[in-house]
Tab-separated table of C-alpha atoms in Angstrom:
chain	number	residue	atom	x	y	z
L	1	MET	CA	-11.167	21.599	52.168
L	2	LEU	CA	-10.885	22.533	48.469
L	3	ILE	CA	-14.622	23.030	48.148
L	4	ASP	CA	-14.510	25.346	51.177
L	5	LEU	CA	-11.766	27.421	49.557
L	6	ILE	CA	-13.793	27.768	46.362
L	7	LEU	CA	-17.004	28.661	48.193
L	8	ASN	CA	-15.183	31.123	50.431
L	9	ARG	CA	-13.784	32.896	47.380
L	10	LYS	CA	-17.237	32.909	45.801
L	11	ASP	CA	-18.623	34.573	48.920
L	12	ASN	CA	-15.635	36.967	49.202
L	13	GLN	CA	-14.769	35.331	52.515
L	14	ASN	CA	-11.150	34.312	52.070
L	15	ILE	CA	-9.846	32.972	55.349
L	16	ILE	CA	-6.417	33.909	56.681
L	17	ILE	CA	-4.914	32.236	59.721
L	18	LYS	CA	-2.296	34.270	61.562
L	19	LYS	CA	-0.830	33.369	64.926
L	20	GLY	CA	-3.616	30.859	65.548
L	21	LYS	CA	-6.447	33.320	64.842
L	22	CYS	CA	-8.790	33.255	61.840
L	23	TYR	CA	-9.460	36.391	59.847
L	24	THR	CA	-11.427	36.948	56.657
L	25	THR	CA	-10.526	39.160	53.754
L	26	SER	CA	-12.177	39.943	50.449
L	27	GLN	CA	-8.790	39.830	48.710
L	28	TYR	CA	-8.082	36.555	46.901
L	29	ASP	CA	-4.539	35.236	47.214
L	30	ALA	CA	-3.631	32.603	44.603
L	31	LYS	CA	-0.429	31.607	46.410
L	32	ARG	CA	-2.322	31.002	49.654
L	33	PHE	CA	-4.947	28.973	47.720
L	34	TYR	CA	-2.150	26.808	46.268
L	35	ASN	CA	-0.438	26.386	49.639
L	36	ASP	CA	-3.688	25.442	51.379
L	37	ILE	CA	-4.431	22.767	48.770
L	38	SER	CA	-0.852	21.497	48.885
L	39	ASN	CA	-0.855	21.277	52.675
L	40	ASP	CA	-4.152	19.358	52.659
L	41	ASN	CA	-3.050	16.880	49.976
L	42	VAL	CA	-2.026	14.111	52.377
L	43	ASP	CA	-3.938	11.394	50.519
L	44	GLY	CA	-3.145	12.592	46.985
L	45	LEU	CA	-6.711	13.722	46.319
L	46	TYR	CA	-5.561	17.019	44.850
L	47	ASN	CA	-2.594	15.735	42.781
L	48	ASP	CA	-4.252	16.509	39.424
L	49	ILE	CA	-5.249	19.973	40.592
L	50	LEU	CA	-1.764	20.749	41.879
L	51	LEU	CA	-0.236	19.505	38.612
L	52	MET	CA	-2.440	21.899	36.631
L	53	LEU	CA	-1.683	24.760	39.012
L	54	ASP	CA	2.017	24.067	38.457
L	55	SER	CA	2.005	23.561	34.702
L	56	GLY	CA	-1.399	24.243	33.144
L	57	ASP	CA	-3.015	27.370	31.845
L	58	GLU	CA	-6.152	28.941	33.282
L	59	LEU	CA	-8.527	26.816	31.206
L	60	ASP	CA	-6.717	23.608	32.233
L	61	ILE	CA	-7.065	24.590	35.883
L	62	LYS	CA	-10.756	25.351	35.498
L	63	LYS	CA	-11.315	21.987	33.788
L	64	VAL	CA	-9.637	20.002	36.560
L	65	LEU	CA	-11.560	21.953	39.214
L	66	ALA	CA	-14.801	21.261	37.330
L	67	ASN	CA	-13.985	17.546	37.260
L	68	TYR	CA	-13.392	17.631	41.012
L	69	ILE	CA	-16.834	19.213	41.479
L	70	ILE	CA	-18.543	16.673	39.192
L	71	TYR	CA	-16.903	13.552	40.636
L	72	GLY	CA	-17.271	14.859	44.183
L	73	ASP	CA	-21.014	15.168	43.542
L	74	TYR	CA	-21.053	18.841	44.542
L	75	ASN	CA	-23.575	21.392	43.333
L	76	LEU	CA	-22.886	21.982	39.638
L	77	ASP	CA	-23.580	25.717	40.027
L	78	ILE	CA	-20.074	25.896	41.493
L	79	ILE	CA	-18.714	25.096	38.022
L	80	LYS	CA	-20.490	28.166	36.642
L	81	TYR	CA	-18.719	30.228	39.255
L	82	ILE	CA	-15.327	28.658	38.485
L	83	TYR	CA	-15.673	29.537	34.788
L	84	SER	CA	-16.905	33.046	35.596
L	85	VAL	CA	-13.792	34.250	37.429
L	86	ASN	CA	-10.336	35.141	36.156
């Protein structure tokens, strides 16, 4: 789920679900990103990420996202993207 959110933002395809229908928008919504991660955190996989979103600065958040990419064995080019956006 988290990787999909990151890739969707990278591709300017942010998904919004309203009344059971999916829509896409090019506008990034940080609160929706947080809520989506929080709602999908049933097994605690995103605890470190949520902690940084709650209390870290931007660099801390990027570091924890990069670690998720590395340990999840995802394409490392995603880390370049993460560090390229504000």
